[in-house]
Amino acid sequence: MRISPDAILLWQYGFVKINATIVFTWALMLAMTLASILITRRLSRSDDRSRWQNLLEIVVTALDRQIREVGIARSREYLDFLATLFLFVALAALCSVIPGYAAPTASLSTTAALALCVFVAVPLYGIRKQGVRRYLASYAQPTPFMLPFNVIGELSRTMALAVRLFGNMMSGAMIAAILLLVTPFFFPIVMTALGLLTGMIQAYIFFILATVYIAAATSVSDRRETTK
């Protein structure tokens, strides 16, 4: 029983190995890129819009509202990055209905890469909004004695972000595999539906946590702009 797509080896030459995690990750990125090109090449401002444009506008509007509700005033500055994270995790879960497909988010290497993107993006957004000096000074708040604890907290929450997504996605695949062995005729449909729901919830949680981290890094500047 293979739980992680890392165990599915598709090609090997010497020490170079290509497993299902790499293949499906690049396949998802390629699919998202092609879909964005095809859908956005004929955007319309009139009522005569394609169904795909309407669907994407609903998703983008909902995500933009969620970012603003978290506390980020200028949500459009972060919408590209945060929406891409959400769509990637959500699409990885939705494609689980395809036979032979294994969600790359069930691999710790994929979730660690996603968490690393958030880890790099948070200080970059914080520095862009507050400046290097003010952002670095925030680590010494409320007292300089808190500096090591704030740095450890920054690292630990990145690890928690990766492990939490990996654990939830892997546990869902493990439960589905066990139930398939017990009752191969009834549970596949139920577990597929439950897996889709769980995947969408995990995509939303990952998106919200990333938004909260960015909001915390840029909140000082946003509050200052709001009071002007």
mmCIF file of C-alpha atoms in Angstrom:
data_model
loop_
_atom_site.group_PDB
_atom_site.id
_atom_site.type_symbol
_atom_site.label_atom_id
_atom_site.label_comp_id
_atom_site.label_asym_id
_atom_site.label_seq_id
_atom_site.Cartn_x
_atom_site.Cartn_y
_atom_site.Cartn_z
ATOM 1 C CA MET A 1 0.000 0.000 0.000
ATOM 2 C CA ARG A 2 1.622 3.243 -1.214
ATOM 3 C CA ILE A 3 0.442 6.315 0.639
ATOM 4 C CA SER A 4 2.860 8.959 -0.616
ATOM 5 C CA PRO A 5 3.424 9.577 -4.357
ATOM 6 C CA ASP A 6 7.140 9.656 -3.529
ATOM 7 C CA ALA A 7 7.021 5.846 -3.457
ATOM 8 C CA ILE A 8 5.797 5.660 -7.069
ATOM 9 C CA LEU A 9 9.017 5.610 -9.102
ATOM 10 C CA LEU A 10 8.381 6.320 -12.797
ATOM 11 C CA TRP A 11 11.900 6.646 -14.212
ATOM 12 C CA GLN A 12 15.441 6.191 -12.938
ATOM 13 C CA TYR A 13 18.865 6.635 -14.456
ATOM 14 C CA GLY A 14 21.666 6.193 -11.943
ATOM 15 C CA PHE A 15 20.950 8.390 -8.959
ATOM 16 C CA VAL A 16 18.500 10.538 -10.957
ATOM 17 C CA LYS A 17 14.939 9.524 -10.129
ATOM 18 C CA ILE A 18 11.594 10.860 -11.284
ATOM 19 C CA ASN A 19 8.664 9.882 -9.105
ATOM 20 C CA ALA A 20 4.947 10.620 -9.244
ATOM 21 C CA THR A 21 5.307 13.687 -7.002
ATOM 22 C CA ILE A 22 7.521 15.460 -9.542
ATOM 23 C CA VAL A 23 5.424 14.437 -12.551
ATOM 24 C CA PHE A 24 2.051 15.382 -11.065
ATOM 25 C CA THR A 25 3.381 18.650 -9.594
ATOM 26 C CA TRP A 26 4.649 19.791 -12.997
ATOM 27 C CA ALA A 27 1.480 18.520 -14.658
ATOM 28 C CA LEU A 28 -0.635 20.651 -12.310
ATOM 29 C CA MET A 29 1.527 23.724 -12.870
ATOM 30 C CA LEU A 30 1.342 23.209 -16.647
ATOM 31 C CA ALA A 31 -2.434 22.746 -16.500
ATOM 32 C CA MET A 32 -2.871 25.915 -14.412
ATOM 33 C CA THR A 33 -0.650 27.918 -16.775
ATOM 34 C CA LEU A 34 -2.448 26.736 -19.922
ATOM 35 C CA ALA A 35 -5.873 27.249 -18.337
ATOM 36 C CA SER A 36 -5.003 30.816 -17.293
ATOM 37 C CA ILE A 37 -3.770 31.630 -20.815
ATOM 38 C CA LEU A 38 -6.819 30.133 -22.526
ATOM 39 C CA ILE A 39 -9.371 31.670 -20.162
ATOM 40 C CA THR A 40 -7.868 35.163 -19.979
ATOM 41 C CA ARG A 41 -7.069 35.647 -23.676
ATOM 42 C CA ARG A 42 -10.649 36.748 -24.419
ATOM 43 C CA LEU A 43 -11.805 38.523 -21.289
ATOM 44 C CA SER A 44 -15.025 40.449 -21.630
ATOM 45 C CA ARG A 45 -16.426 43.354 -19.613
ATOM 46 C CA SER A 46 -19.925 42.903 -21.051
ATOM 47 C CA ASP A 47 -22.596 40.463 -19.888
ATOM 48 C CA ASP A 48 -21.615 38.121 -22.718
ATOM 49 C CA ARG A 49 -18.923 36.202 -20.832
ATOM 50 C CA SER A 50 -17.741 32.635 -20.992
ATOM 51 C CA ARG A 51 -18.633 30.207 -18.204
ATOM 52 C CA TRP A 52 -14.984 29.811 -17.285
ATOM 53 C CA GLN A 53 -14.557 33.575 -16.903
ATOM 54 C CA ASN A 54 -17.621 33.715 -14.661
ATOM 55 C CA LEU A 55 -16.287 30.830 -12.570
ATOM 56 C CA LEU A 56 -12.859 32.412 -12.171
ATOM 57 C CA GLU A 57 -14.381 35.798 -11.296
ATOM 58 C CA ILE A 58 -16.417 34.135 -8.530
ATOM 59 C CA VAL A 59 -13.303 32.419 -7.137
ATOM 60 C CA VAL A 60 -11.114 35.536 -7.368
ATOM 61 C CA THR A 61 -13.791 37.783 -5.827
ATOM 62 C CA ALA A 62 -14.309 35.343 -2.936
ATOM 63 C CA LEU A 63 -10.570 35.070 -2.254
ATOM 64 C CA ASP A 64 -10.135 38.846 -2.448
ATOM 65 C CA ARG A 65 -12.927 39.322 0.103
ATOM 66 C CA GLN A 66 -11.367 36.727 2.403
ATOM 67 C CA ILE A 67 -8.000 38.530 2.299
ATOM 68 C CA ARG A 68 -9.653 41.828 3.226
ATOM 69 C CA GLU A 69 -11.616 40.188 6.051
ATOM 70 C CA VAL A 70 -8.362 38.882 7.524
ATOM 71 C CA GLY A 71 -7.189 42.481 7.852
ATOM 72 C CA ILE A 72 -5.172 43.340 4.746
ATOM 73 C CA ALA A 73 -6.349 46.678 3.376
ATOM 74 C CA ARG A 74 -4.782 46.449 -0.093
ATOM 75 C CA SER A 75 -5.729 42.881 -0.867
ATOM 76 C CA ARG A 76 -4.930 43.093 -4.596
ATOM 77 C CA GLU A 77 -1.206 43.362 -3.821
ATOM 78 C CA TYR A 78 -1.215 39.835 -2.376
ATOM 79 C CA LEU A 79 -4.038 38.241 -4.361
ATOM 80 C CA ASP A 80 -1.791 36.756 -7.079
ATOM 81 C CA PHE A 81 0.427 34.881 -4.658
ATOM 82 C CA LEU A 82 -2.252 33.730 -2.205
ATOM 83 C CA ALA A 83 -4.759 32.737 -4.895
ATOM 84 C CA THR A 84 -2.086 30.683 -6.671
ATOM 85 C CA LEU A 85 -1.394 28.767 -3.456
ATOM 86 C CA PHE A 86 -5.102 28.100 -2.950
ATOM 87 C CA LEU A 87 -5.750 27.026 -6.536
ATOM 88 C CA PHE A 88 -2.733 24.695 -6.581
ATOM 89 C CA VAL A 89 -3.713 22.876 -3.362
ATOM 90 C CA ALA A 90 -7.392 22.779 -4.388
ATOM 91 C CA LEU A 91 -6.615 21.502 -7.902
ATOM 92 C CA ALA A 92 -4.280 18.855 -6.455
ATOM 93 C CA ALA A 93 -7.217 17.550 -4.410
ATOM 94 C CA LEU A 94 -9.830 17.847 -7.186
ATOM 95 C CA CYS A 95 -7.726 15.821 -9.627
ATOM 96 C CA SER A 96 -7.869 12.835 -7.243
ATOM 97 C CA VAL A 97 -10.971 11.681 -9.182
ATOM 98 C CA ILE A 98 -8.657 10.881 -12.136
ATOM 99 C CA PRO A 99 -7.659 7.176 -12.147
ATOM 100 C CA GLY A 100 -3.950 6.656 -11.526
ATOM 101 C CA TYR A 101 -3.471 10.141 -10.143
ATOM 102 C CA ALA A 102 -1.803 10.724 -6.751
ATOM 103 C CA ALA A 103 -2.047 14.142 -5.133
ATOM 104 C CA PRO A 104 1.452 15.669 -4.822
ATOM 105 C CA THR A 105 0.321 17.416 -1.627
ATOM 106 C CA ALA A 106 0.464 13.971 0.036
ATOM 107 C CA SER A 107 4.258 14.301 -0.224
ATOM 108 C CA LEU A 108 6.175 16.167 2.472
ATOM 109 C CA SER A 109 8.539 17.605 -0.157
ATOM 110 C CA THR A 110 5.639 19.375 -1.918
ATOM 111 C CA THR A 111 4.070 20.763 1.245
ATOM 112 C CA ALA A 112 7.520 21.861 2.465
ATOM 113 C CA ALA A 113 8.051 23.704 -0.836
ATOM 114 C CA LEU A 114 4.682 25.456 -0.465
ATOM 115 C CA ALA A 115 5.469 26.399 3.146
ATOM 116 C CA LEU A 116 8.916 27.641 2.045
ATOM 117 C CA CYS A 117 7.229 29.944 -0.489
ATOM 118 C CA VAL A 118 5.179 31.437 2.368
ATOM 119 C CA PHE A 119 8.292 31.640 4.563
ATOM 120 C CA VAL A 120 10.108 33.696 1.895
ATOM 121 C CA ALA A 121 7.077 35.784 0.900
ATOM 122 C CA VAL A 122 6.206 36.956 4.439
ATOM 123 C CA PRO A 123 9.454 38.917 5.117
ATOM 124 C CA LEU A 124 9.540 40.196 1.520
ATOM 125 C CA TYR A 125 6.030 41.646 1.826
ATOM 126 C CA GLY A 126 6.831 42.914 5.324
ATOM 127 C CA ILE A 127 10.012 44.663 4.171
ATOM 128 C CA ARG A 128 8.236 46.171 1.159
ATOM 129 C CA LYS A 129 5.520 47.635 3.387
ATOM 130 C CA GLN A 130 7.542 48.631 6.447
ATOM 131 C CA GLY A 131 11.128 48.915 5.228
ATOM 132 C CA VAL A 132 14.069 46.757 6.294
ATOM 133 C CA ARG A 133 14.812 48.577 9.548
ATOM 134 C CA ARG A 134 11.244 48.716 10.836
ATOM 135 C CA TYR A 135 10.503 45.105 9.835
ATOM 136 C CA LEU A 136 13.614 43.684 11.505
ATOM 137 C CA ALA A 137 12.871 45.779 14.592
ATOM 138 C CA SER A 138 9.496 44.035 14.866
ATOM 139 C CA TYR A 139 11.337 40.851 15.874
ATOM 140 C CA ALA A 140 12.569 42.619 19.009
ATOM 141 C CA GLN A 141 9.054 43.507 20.151
ATOM 142 C CA PRO A 142 7.798 43.965 22.805
ATOM 143 C CA THR A 143 11.293 43.691 24.327
ATOM 144 C CA PRO A 144 14.708 42.780 22.818
ATOM 145 C CA PHE A 145 14.711 39.655 25.002
ATOM 146 C CA MET A 146 11.968 38.256 22.776
ATOM 147 C CA LEU A 147 14.215 38.284 19.663
ATOM 148 C CA PRO A 148 15.280 34.593 19.765
ATOM 149 C CA PHE A 149 11.743 33.483 20.601
ATOM 150 C CA ASN A 150 10.279 35.468 17.713
ATOM 151 C CA VAL A 151 12.855 33.975 15.301
ATOM 152 C CA ILE A 152 12.115 30.448 16.563
ATOM 153 C CA GLY A 153 8.406 31.140 16.221
ATOM 154 C CA GLU A 154 8.914 32.249 12.611
ATOM 155 C CA LEU A 155 10.718 28.994 11.772
ATOM 156 C CA SER A 156 8.401 26.709 13.724
ATOM 157 C CA ARG A 157 5.220 28.046 12.116
ATOM 158 C CA THR A 158 6.701 27.362 8.658
ATOM 159 C CA MET A 159 7.424 23.766 9.677
ATOM 160 C CA ALA A 160 3.939 23.483 11.172
ATOM 161 C CA LEU A 161 2.404 24.777 7.945
ATOM 162 C CA ALA A 162 4.163 22.074 5.890
ATOM 163 C CA VAL A 163 3.621 19.201 8.328
ATOM 164 C CA ARG A 164 -0.035 20.056 8.947
ATOM 165 C CA LEU A 165 -0.941 20.043 5.243
ATOM 166 C CA PHE A 166 1.125 16.887 4.620
ATOM 167 C CA GLY A 167 -0.368 15.081 7.611
ATOM 168 C CA ASN A 168 -3.954 15.880 6.691
ATOM 169 C CA MET A 169 -3.570 14.930 3.030
ATOM 170 C CA MET A 170 -1.594 11.756 3.791
ATOM 171 C CA SER A 171 -4.014 10.626 6.515
ATOM 172 C CA GLY A 172 -6.923 11.026 4.101
ATOM 173 C CA ALA A 173 -5.146 8.846 1.532
ATOM 174 C CA MET A 174 -4.288 6.273 4.214
ATOM 175 C CA ILE A 175 -7.882 6.005 5.477
ATOM 176 C CA ALA A 176 -9.174 5.682 1.921
ATOM 177 C CA ALA A 177 -6.648 2.923 1.141
ATOM 178 C CA ILE A 178 -7.574 0.958 4.283
ATOM 179 C CA LEU A 179 -11.308 1.217 3.598
ATOM 180 C CA LEU A 180 -10.774 0.162 -0.015
ATOM 181 C CA LEU A 181 -9.145 -3.026 1.231
ATOM 182 C CA VAL A 182 -12.051 -3.735 3.594
ATOM 183 C CA THR A 183 -14.999 -2.894 1.329
ATOM 184 C CA PRO A 184 -13.823 -2.282 -2.243
ATOM 185 C CA PHE A 185 -17.328 -1.694 -3.676
ATOM 186 C CA PHE A 186 -19.073 0.780 -1.364
ATOM 187 C CA PHE A 187 -16.467 3.048 0.194
ATOM 188 C CA PRO A 188 -14.642 4.244 -2.959
ATOM 189 C CA ILE A 189 -17.456 6.656 -3.897
ATOM 190 C CA VAL A 190 -17.940 7.888 -0.346
ATOM 191 C CA MET A 191 -14.215 8.290 0.302
ATOM 192 C CA THR A 192 -13.669 10.064 -3.012
ATOM 193 C CA ALA A 193 -16.370 12.602 -2.122
ATOM 194 C CA LEU A 194 -14.969 12.959 1.393
ATOM 195 C CA GLY A 195 -11.451 13.332 -0.001
ATOM 196 C CA LEU A 196 -12.565 16.151 -2.300
ATOM 197 C CA LEU A 197 -14.231 17.947 0.608
ATOM 198 C CA THR A 198 -11.169 17.480 2.828
ATOM 199 C CA GLY A 199 -8.861 18.708 0.080
ATOM 200 C CA MET A 200 -10.870 21.889 -0.440
ATOM 201 C CA ILE A 201 -10.929 22.547 3.307
ATOM 202 C CA GLN A 202 -7.155 22.050 3.527
ATOM 203 C CA ALA A 203 -6.632 24.412 0.584
ATOM 204 C CA TYR A 204 -8.751 27.038 2.346
ATOM 205 C CA ILE A 205 -6.927 26.595 5.674
ATOM 206 C CA PHE A 206 -3.511 26.858 3.977
ATOM 207 C CA PHE A 207 -4.671 30.001 2.164
ATOM 208 C CA ILE A 208 -6.031 31.589 5.368
ATOM 209 C CA LEU A 209 -2.888 30.798 7.397
ATOM 210 C CA ALA A 210 -0.644 32.277 4.695
ATOM 211 C CA THR A 211 -2.879 35.366 4.605
ATOM 212 C CA VAL A 212 -2.707 35.746 8.394
ATOM 213 C CA TYR A 213 1.110 35.527 8.352
ATOM 214 C CA ILE A 214 1.350 38.202 5.640
ATOM 215 C CA ALA A 215 -1.205 40.362 7.443
ATOM 216 C CA ALA A 216 0.885 40.162 10.621
ATOM 217 C CA ALA A 217 4.017 41.199 8.713
ATOM 218 C CA THR A 218 2.343 44.172 7.013
ATOM 219 C CA SER A 219 -0.201 45.204 9.645
ATOM 220 C CA VAL A 220 1.793 48.155 11.018
ATOM 221 C CA SER A 221 2.050 49.813 7.628
ATOM 222 C CA ASP A 222 -1.595 49.082 6.778
ATOM 223 C CA ARG A 223 -2.800 50.584 10.052
ATOM 224 C CA ARG A 224 -0.694 53.680 9.421
ATOM 225 C CA GLU A 225 -2.170 54.074 5.913
ATOM 226 C CA THR A 226 -5.703 53.557 7.212
ATOM 227 C CA THR A 227 -5.389 56.287 9.824
ATOM 228 C CA LYS A 228 -4.132 58.843 7.285
#
